[in-house]
Coordinates of C-alpha atoms in Angstrom, one line a residue:
M1 CA -1.1 -13.9 36.3
T2 CA -4.3 -13.2 34.4
D3 CA -6.2 -16.1 32.9
I4 CA -5.6 -16.7 29.2
L5 CA -8.7 -16.0 27.1
P6 CA -9.8 -18.8 24.7
L7 CA -11.2 -16.9 21.7
S8 CA -13.8 -18.1 19.2
H9 CA -15.4 -17.0 15.9
W10 CA -19.0 -15.7 16.3
I11 CA -21.1 -17.1 13.5
D12 CA -24.9 -17.1 13.3
G13 CA -25.3 -15.7 16.9
R14 CA -23.0 -18.2 18.7
K15 CA -19.4 -19.0 19.4
V16 CA -17.9 -21.5 17.0
E17 CA -15.4 -23.8 18.7
A18 CA -12.1 -24.3 16.8
Q19 CA -8.5 -25.2 17.4
R20 CA -6.5 -22.2 18.7
P21 CA -3.0 -22.5 17.3
A22 CA -2.0 -18.8 17.7
E23 CA -1.1 -16.9 20.9
G24 CA -1.5 -13.2 21.5
L25 CA 1.2 -11.7 23.7
N26 CA 1.0 -8.7 26.0
P27 CA 3.3 -6.0 24.3
S28 CA 4.1 -4.7 27.7
D29 CA 5.3 -8.0 29.0
T30 CA 5.9 -10.6 26.3
R31 CA 6.1 -13.4 28.9
E32 CA 2.3 -13.1 29.3
V33 CA -0.1 -14.7 26.9
V34 CA -3.3 -12.7 26.7
A35 CA -5.4 -15.0 24.4
R36 CA -5.3 -18.1 22.3
T37 CA -6.9 -17.6 19.0
P38 CA -8.4 -19.7 16.1
D39 CA -7.1 -19.3 12.6
G40 CA -10.1 -19.0 10.3
G41 CA -10.2 -19.0 6.6
V42 CA -12.4 -19.4 3.6
A43 CA -14.8 -22.0 5.2
E44 CA -15.5 -19.8 8.2
V45 CA -16.0 -16.7 6.1
G46 CA -18.4 -18.7 3.9
A47 CA -20.4 -19.8 6.9
A48 CA -20.5 -16.2 8.3
V49 CA -21.6 -14.7 5.0
D50 CA -24.3 -17.4 4.6
A51 CA -25.6 -16.5 8.1
A52 CA -25.5 -12.8 7.4
R53 CA -27.4 -13.3 4.1
R54 CA -30.1 -15.3 5.9
A55 CA -30.4 -12.7 8.6
F56 CA -30.6 -9.7 6.2
P57 CA -34.3 -9.6 5.2
A58 CA -35.7 -9.6 8.8
W59 CA -33.1 -7.1 10.1
A60 CA -33.5 -4.8 7.1
E61 CA -37.3 -4.8 7.5
A62 CA -37.3 -4.4 11.3
S63 CA -38.5 -1.2 12.8
P64 CA -35.7 1.3 13.1
E65 CA -36.6 1.4 16.8
V66 CA -35.6 -2.2 17.2
R67 CA -32.1 -1.5 15.7
S68 CA -31.9 1.7 17.8
D69 CA -32.7 -0.1 21.0
V70 CA -30.1 -2.8 20.4
L71 CA -27.3 -0.3 19.8
D72 CA -28.3 1.9 22.7
R73 CA -28.3 -1.1 25.1
A74 CA -24.9 -2.2 23.8
G75 CA -23.6 1.3 24.3
T76 CA -24.8 1.3 27.9
L77 CA -23.3 -2.1 28.6
L78 CA -19.9 -1.1 27.0
M79 CA -19.8 2.2 29.0
E80 CA -20.5 0.3 32.2
R81 CA -17.7 -2.1 31.4
R82 CA -15.2 0.5 30.0
E83 CA -12.7 -0.2 32.7
S84 CA -12.5 -3.9 32.3
V85 CA -12.7 -3.8 28.5
G86 CA -10.2 -0.9 28.4
R87 CA -7.8 -2.9 30.5
L88 CA -8.1 -5.8 28.1
L89 CA -7.5 -3.4 25.2
S90 CA -4.4 -2.1 26.9
R91 CA -3.0 -5.6 27.7
E92 CA -3.6 -6.7 24.1
E93 CA -2.6 -3.6 22.1
G94 CA -0.2 -1.7 24.4
K95 CA -2.0 1.6 24.9
T96 CA -1.8 3.1 28.3
L97 CA -4.7 2.2 30.5
A98 CA -6.1 5.7 30.3
E99 CA -6.1 5.5 26.6
G100 CA -7.6 2.0 26.6
I101 CA -10.5 3.1 28.8
G102 CA -10.9 6.3 26.9
E103 CA -11.2 4.4 23.6
T104 CA -13.7 2.0 25.0
A105 CA -15.9 4.9 26.2
R106 CA -15.6 6.4 22.7
A107 CA -16.8 3.1 21.2
A108 CA -19.8 3.2 23.6
R109 CA -20.7 6.7 22.5
I110 CA -20.4 5.7 18.9
L111 CA -22.9 2.9 19.4
K112 CA -25.3 5.4 21.1
Y113 CA -24.9 8.0 18.4
F114 CA -25.9 5.5 15.7
A115 CA -28.7 4.3 17.9
G116 CA -30.1 7.8 17.3
E117 CA -29.2 7.8 13.6
A118 CA -31.2 4.7 13.0
L119 CA -34.3 6.8 13.8
R120 CA -33.1 9.9 11.8
L121 CA -32.6 8.2 8.4
H122 CA -34.6 10.4 6.0
G123 CA -35.4 11.1 2.4
Q124 CA -36.8 13.9 0.4
N125 CA -40.1 15.0 -1.3
L126 CA -39.4 17.0 -4.4
A127 CA -41.5 18.7 -7.0
S128 CA -41.4 17.1 -10.4
V129 CA -40.9 19.0 -13.6
R130 CA -44.1 17.3 -14.8
P131 CA -47.5 18.5 -13.5
G132 CA -49.3 16.0 -11.3
V133 CA -46.2 13.9 -10.6
E134 CA -44.7 13.5 -7.2
V135 CA -41.1 12.5 -6.5
Q136 CA -39.7 10.9 -3.3
T137 CA -36.3 9.6 -2.3
W138 CA -35.6 7.3 0.5
R139 CA -32.6 5.3 1.8
Q140 CA -32.6 1.5 2.0
P141 CA -30.0 -1.0 3.4
V142 CA -27.6 -2.5 1.0
G143 CA -27.1 -6.0 2.2
V144 CA -24.0 -7.8 3.7
F145 CA -21.0 -5.8 4.5
G146 CA -17.5 -7.1 5.1
L147 CA -15.5 -5.0 7.7
I148 CA -11.8 -5.4 7.8
T149 CA -10.6 -3.6 10.9
P150 CA -7.1 -2.5 12.2
W151 CA -5.3 -3.1 15.5
N152 CA -4.5 0.5 16.4
F153 CA -8.0 1.3 17.5
P154 CA -9.3 -2.2 18.2
I155 CA -12.7 -1.3 19.6
A156 CA -13.4 2.3 18.3
I157 CA -12.9 1.5 14.6
P158 CA -14.9 -1.8 14.7
A159 CA -17.6 0.2 16.4
W160 CA -17.6 3.1 13.9
K161 CA -17.8 0.6 11.1
A162 CA -20.3 -1.9 12.5
A163 CA -22.7 0.6 14.2
P164 CA -23.8 2.5 11.1
A165 CA -24.0 -0.7 9.1
L166 CA -26.3 -2.2 11.7
A167 CA -28.2 1.0 12.4
F168 CA -29.3 1.2 8.8
G169 CA -30.4 -2.4 8.4
N170 CA -27.4 -4.2 7.0
T171 CA -25.8 -7.4 8.3
V172 CA -22.0 -7.8 8.9
V173 CA -19.1 -10.1 8.6
M174 CA -16.1 -8.6 10.5
K175 CA -12.5 -9.6 10.4
A176 CA -10.7 -8.9 13.7
A177 CA -7.2 -7.4 13.4
G178 CA -4.5 -10.0 13.9
P179 CA -2.9 -8.6 17.0
T180 CA -6.2 -7.6 18.8
P181 CA -8.9 -10.2 18.4
A182 CA -9.9 -10.3 22.1
T183 CA -11.0 -6.7 22.1
A184 CA -13.0 -7.2 18.9
E185 CA -14.6 -10.3 20.4
A186 CA -15.6 -8.4 23.5
L187 CA -17.4 -5.8 21.4
V188 CA -19.3 -8.6 19.4
A189 CA -20.3 -10.4 22.6
I190 CA -21.7 -7.2 24.1
L191 CA -23.8 -6.5 21.0
H192 CA -25.2 -10.0 21.1
E193 CA -25.9 -9.6 24.9
A194 CA -27.8 -6.4 24.0
G195 CA -30.2 -8.4 21.8
L196 CA -28.7 -8.5 18.3
P197 CA -30.5 -11.3 16.4
D198 CA -28.6 -14.3 15.2
G199 CA -26.5 -13.9 12.0
V200 CA -26.7 -10.1 12.0
L201 CA -23.1 -9.6 13.1
N202 CA -20.5 -12.3 12.6
L203 CA -16.8 -12.3 13.6
V204 CA -14.1 -14.3 12.0
I205 CA -10.6 -14.4 13.6
G206 CA -7.6 -15.2 11.5
R207 CA -4.8 -13.9 9.3
G208 CA -4.8 -12.1 6.0
G209 CA -6.6 -14.9 4.2
V210 CA -9.8 -14.0 6.1
G211 CA -9.7 -10.5 4.7
Q212 CA -9.1 -11.9 1.2
A213 CA -12.0 -14.3 1.5
I214 CA -14.3 -11.5 2.5
V215 CA -13.1 -9.4 -0.5
D216 CA -13.6 -12.3 -2.9
H217 CA -17.0 -13.6 -1.6
P218 CA -19.7 -12.9 -4.2
E219 CA -22.4 -12.4 -1.5
V220 CA -20.6 -9.6 0.2
D221 CA -22.2 -6.3 -1.1
G222 CA -19.7 -3.8 0.4
I223 CA -16.3 -3.7 2.1
S224 CA -15.0 -1.2 4.6
F225 CA -11.3 -1.5 5.1
T226 CA -8.8 0.4 7.4
G227 CA -5.1 -0.5 7.0
S228 CA -2.1 0.0 4.8
Q229 CA -2.2 1.6 1.3
G230 CA -0.7 -1.4 -0.3
V231 CA -3.3 -3.8 1.1
G232 CA -6.1 -1.3 0.5
A233 CA -5.3 -1.0 -3.2
G234 CA -5.7 -4.7 -3.5
V235 CA -9.1 -4.6 -1.6
A236 CA -10.3 -1.9 -4.1
V237 CA -9.3 -4.0 -7.1
G238 CA -11.0 -7.1 -5.7
A239 CA -14.2 -5.2 -4.9
A240 CA -14.3 -3.5 -8.3
K241 CA -14.0 -6.8 -10.1
R242 CA -17.4 -7.8 -8.8
Q243 CA -18.9 -4.3 -8.4
A244 CA -19.0 -4.4 -4.6
R245 CA -19.1 -1.1 -2.7
V246 CA -15.7 -0.2 -1.2
Q247 CA -14.5 2.3 1.4
L248 CA -10.8 2.5 2.3
E249 CA -8.9 4.3 5.0
M250 CA -5.1 3.9 4.3
G251 CA -3.0 6.0 6.6
G252 CA -1.2 9.3 6.5
K253 CA 2.0 11.3 6.6
N254 CA 0.4 14.2 8.4
P255 CA 2.1 17.6 8.5
L256 CA 1.9 20.1 11.4
I257 CA 3.1 23.6 10.4
V258 CA 4.4 25.8 13.2
L259 CA 4.7 29.5 12.1
D260 CA 6.8 32.2 13.7
D261 CA 3.8 33.8 15.3
A262 CA 2.6 30.7 17.0
D263 CA 2.2 30.5 20.8
L264 CA 5.3 28.4 21.6
D265 CA 3.7 26.6 24.6
R266 CA 0.6 25.7 22.5
A267 CA 2.8 24.6 19.6
V268 CA 4.8 22.2 21.7
A269 CA 1.7 20.8 23.4
V270 CA 0.0 20.2 20.1
A271 CA 3.1 18.5 18.6
L272 CA 3.7 16.4 21.7
D273 CA 0.1 15.0 21.6
G274 CA -0.1 14.6 17.9
C275 CA 3.3 13.0 17.4
F276 CA 3.8 10.7 20.4
Y277 CA 0.7 9.7 22.3
A278 CA -0.9 6.3 21.5
T279 CA 2.8 5.4 20.8
G280 CA 2.4 7.3 17.5
Q281 CA 0.3 4.4 16.2
R282 CA -2.4 6.7 14.8
C283 CA -3.1 7.3 11.1
T284 CA -3.7 10.9 12.0
A285 CA -0.4 11.3 13.9
S286 CA 1.7 14.4 13.2
S287 CA 4.8 12.7 11.8
R288 CA 6.1 15.8 9.9
L289 CA 6.8 19.0 11.9
I290 CA 7.3 21.9 9.4
V291 CA 8.7 24.8 11.4
Q292 CA 9.5 28.3 10.3
D293 CA 13.0 29.8 10.9
G294 CA 12.1 32.3 13.5
I295 CA 10.7 29.8 16.0
H296 CA 12.5 26.7 14.9
D297 CA 15.3 26.5 17.5
R298 CA 13.1 27.5 20.4
F299 CA 10.5 25.0 19.3
V300 CA 12.9 22.1 18.9
A301 CA 14.6 22.8 22.3
A302 CA 11.2 23.0 24.1
L303 CA 9.8 19.9 22.4
S304 CA 12.9 17.9 23.0
E305 CA 12.6 18.7 26.7
K306 CA 9.0 17.5 26.8
V307 CA 9.8 14.3 24.8
A308 CA 12.7 13.5 27.2
A309 CA 10.2 13.7 30.1
L310 CA 7.8 11.2 28.6
K311 CA 7.8 7.9 30.6
V312 CA 7.8 4.8 28.5
G313 CA 6.6 1.8 30.3
H314 CA 4.0 -1.0 31.0
A315 CA 0.6 0.0 29.7
L316 CA -1.1 -0.7 33.0
D317 CA 1.4 1.4 35.1
P318 CA -0.5 4.6 35.9
A319 CA 2.8 6.6 35.6
T320 CA 3.3 5.5 32.0
N321 CA 2.8 8.1 29.2
I322 CA 3.8 6.0 26.3
G323 CA 3.1 2.3 26.1
P324 CA 4.9 -0.3 23.9
A325 CA 4.4 -0.8 20.1
V326 CA 1.8 -3.4 19.3
S327 CA 4.3 -6.0 18.0
E328 CA 8.0 -6.7 17.6
A329 CA 7.7 -6.0 13.9
Q330 CA 6.1 -2.5 14.6
M331 CA 8.9 -1.8 17.1
E332 CA 11.6 -2.7 14.6
T333 CA 9.9 -0.6 11.9
S334 CA 10.3 2.5 14.1
Y335 CA 14.0 1.8 14.8
R336 CA 14.6 1.0 11.1
Y337 CA 13.3 4.4 10.1
I338 CA 15.4 6.2 12.7
D339 CA 18.4 4.5 11.1
I340 CA 17.2 5.5 7.6
A341 CA 16.7 9.1 8.7
T342 CA 20.2 9.4 10.2
G343 CA 21.7 7.7 7.3
E344 CA 20.2 10.3 5.0
G345 CA 21.5 13.2 7.0
G346 CA 19.0 13.7 9.8
R347 CA 20.1 14.1 13.4
V348 CA 18.4 12.6 16.5
A349 CA 17.7 15.5 18.8
Q350 CA 16.0 13.4 21.4
G351 CA 15.4 9.6 21.9
G352 CA 16.4 6.9 19.4
R353 CA 17.8 4.5 22.0
R354 CA 17.0 0.9 22.4
L355 CA 15.1 0.5 25.7
T356 CA 15.5 -2.2 28.3
L357 CA 12.8 -1.9 31.0
E358 CA 11.7 -3.9 34.0
T359 CA 9.4 -6.1 31.9
P360 CA 10.4 -7.5 28.4
G361 CA 8.3 -5.7 25.8
W362 CA 8.2 -4.0 22.4
Y363 CA 9.2 -0.5 23.7
V364 CA 10.2 2.4 21.4
D365 CA 12.1 5.4 22.7
P366 CA 10.1 8.5 21.6
T367 CA 12.3 10.1 19.0
L368 CA 12.6 13.6 17.5
I369 CA 14.8 13.9 14.3
V370 CA 15.9 17.3 13.1
E371 CA 17.9 18.7 10.1
T372 CA 15.8 16.7 7.7
T373 CA 14.6 17.7 4.2
A374 CA 11.2 17.1 2.6
D375 CA 12.5 14.4 0.2
M376 CA 13.9 12.1 2.9
R377 CA 12.1 8.8 3.4
I378 CA 11.4 9.8 7.0
N379 CA 9.2 12.6 5.5
T380 CA 7.5 10.6 2.7
E381 CA 6.8 7.2 4.2
E382 CA 4.5 6.3 7.1
V383 CA 6.4 5.0 10.1
F384 CA 3.5 4.4 12.5
G385 CA 5.4 4.8 15.7
P386 CA 6.5 7.5 18.1
V387 CA 9.0 9.1 15.7
A388 CA 8.7 12.6 14.4
S389 CA 10.9 14.6 12.0
V390 CA 11.4 18.4 11.7
I391 CA 11.7 20.3 8.5
R392 CA 12.9 23.9 8.7
V393 CA 11.2 26.4 6.3
S394 CA 11.6 30.1 5.6
D395 CA 7.9 31.2 5.2
Y396 CA 4.3 30.0 5.1
E397 CA 4.2 29.4 1.3
Q398 CA 7.2 27.0 1.5
A399 CA 5.6 25.3 4.5
L400 CA 2.3 24.8 2.7
E401 CA 4.1 23.4 -0.4
I402 CA 6.0 20.9 1.7
A403 CA 2.8 19.9 3.6
N404 CA 1.0 19.2 0.4
G405 CA 4.0 17.4 -1.2
V406 CA 3.3 13.8 -0.3
E407 CA 1.0 11.1 -1.6
F408 CA -1.0 11.0 1.6
G409 CA -3.7 13.6 2.6
L410 CA -5.5 12.5 5.7
S411 CA -5.0 15.2 8.3
A412 CA -3.0 18.4 8.4
G413 CA -2.5 21.0 11.1
I414 CA -1.1 24.5 11.6
V415 CA -0.2 26.4 14.8
T416 CA -0.5 30.2 14.3
T417 CA -2.1 33.3 15.7
S418 CA -2.7 34.7 12.2
L419 CA -6.3 34.4 11.1
K420 CA -5.2 35.0 7.5
H421 CA -2.8 32.0 7.5
A422 CA -5.3 29.8 9.4
R423 CA -8.1 30.4 6.9
D424 CA -5.8 30.1 3.9
F425 CA -4.5 26.8 5.3
Q426 CA -8.0 25.4 5.8
R427 CA -8.8 26.2 2.1
R428 CA -5.5 25.1 0.5
A429 CA -4.2 22.2 2.6
K430 CA -4.7 19.0 0.6
A431 CA -6.1 16.9 3.4
G432 CA -9.5 15.6 4.3
M433 CA -9.3 17.1 7.8
V434 CA -7.6 20.3 8.8
M435 CA -6.7 21.5 12.3
V436 CA -5.9 25.0 13.5
N437 CA -4.0 25.1 16.8
L438 CA -5.0 21.5 17.5
P439 CA -3.2 18.2 17.2
T440 CA -3.7 16.4 13.8
A441 CA -4.8 13.4 15.8
G442 CA -8.0 13.6 17.7
V443 CA -11.4 13.8 15.9
D444 CA -15.1 13.8 16.8
Y445 CA -17.3 10.7 16.1
H446 CA -20.3 12.6 14.9
V447 CA -18.7 14.3 11.8
P448 CA -17.1 12.9 8.6
F449 CA -13.7 11.2 8.8
G450 CA -11.5 10.7 5.8
G451 CA -8.7 12.0 3.6
T452 CA -7.6 12.8 0.1
K453 CA -5.1 11.3 -2.4
K454 CA -3.9 7.9 -1.3
S455 CA -5.1 8.2 2.3
S456 CA -8.7 7.4 1.5
Y457 CA -11.0 6.1 -1.2
G458 CA -14.7 6.0 -1.4
P459 CA -17.4 7.7 0.9
R460 CA -16.5 9.2 4.2
E461 CA -16.7 7.3 7.5
Q462 CA -18.4 8.3 10.7
G463 CA -21.1 10.7 11.6
F464 CA -23.9 11.7 9.3
A465 CA -21.7 10.8 6.3
A466 CA -21.9 7.1 7.1
A467 CA -25.3 6.8 5.5
D468 CA -23.8 7.5 2.1
F469 CA -21.9 4.2 2.2
F470 CA -24.2 2.0 4.2
T471 CA -27.4 2.8 2.4
Q472 CA -28.6 3.1 -1.2
T473 CA -31.0 5.8 -2.4
K474 CA -34.2 4.9 -4.2
T475 CA -36.2 7.4 -6.2
G476 CA -39.9 7.0 -6.6
Y477 CA -42.3 8.7 -9.0
S478 CA -46.1 8.7 -8.6
W479 CA -49.0 10.3 -10.4
S480 CA -52.5 10.7 -9.0

């Protein structure tokens, strides 16, 4: 039995002791308590914002080399501890150990990337339309940012939100996701160990009231949120009321088109990865497979065989391919949508069973549903589990119309050997990210991340685009 972690808020550079009424269970073995957690609220958020506001002037005016060095040291420490932190992540969230370690290493690389970006923040010198006048632009930090983070990437997403905010001289109040506070606290502890000054990064652990308190606080200058569309819409309204900056990432219902000319083995591998790995709990997951007539039956048969071979099990078992859902509620959501799909006329080609394994956990049988139509709920609503549906189409134009026919637009993919269709798809797909012969899930950390329609709102995340949200541009005029 592993020791139970007693978690704390981090406010003004130190742990804040509090009662810990909540328990976090291991999704792979619900007999195991991973952590006991406090339940923060308005008072804790207020104290965290006050600390961030006090810390802002010195951090904003510090040499960018100071900020770069802290992030670089934190990246090194996290990379050195990727196995232990990755194991904690897997115990708390349910990802396989390989996925947990891989995500931790990704977070370390994000920290190191933004260590470099701290030194590369630049402006412009421009010629004025008036003789003798010079024009310059430069970027400055904004102030205090509230970061509301999700549970499905419990260290990578906090890193890709916090790292640019800190690199560019802002201070932060972060809300840990309810199911995964221990992983968030591990990241915050490492950043402080790396030399982050008191008050620059604050963590408040608690339920939805913490997020609402961050949105409502008048001294929070900007909010970056990743979560559901319904909650995100409320965050946008709350931020707009007081003219705070806002950045929202709110999920997807991502299509993968498979055309007749696709390499079958490649198509199956791309779909298997995009649909089912990370237990399908990725906003970029390929939840809709739009398959042309000529390859449909062979594709479904081959993919069904691969899905049947996936081993569902304890996240720490090296033989496991698919870990559990993060919570009982998330598990039940997957099974509820399987029932909805079959009730509307779909057929389960593989999976769909209730699983009883050696350890009690929130396991979902990876499920492939065929004979669906574009208007079914399984094809319009986000499931966020290892459940994929197949839509049969006659040609590319019909496939593209269906791919674009939902309110989400985060990621979209196509598998084809046709350069014509690949290029046309990249231009016409209504998504922020488009993939050719690659899974819809799986992106690089040094390039922009974000979607269209109801998937995203506000400036892009990650990479060089992060400066657009976490800095403000000032324009200076001078005559001499």
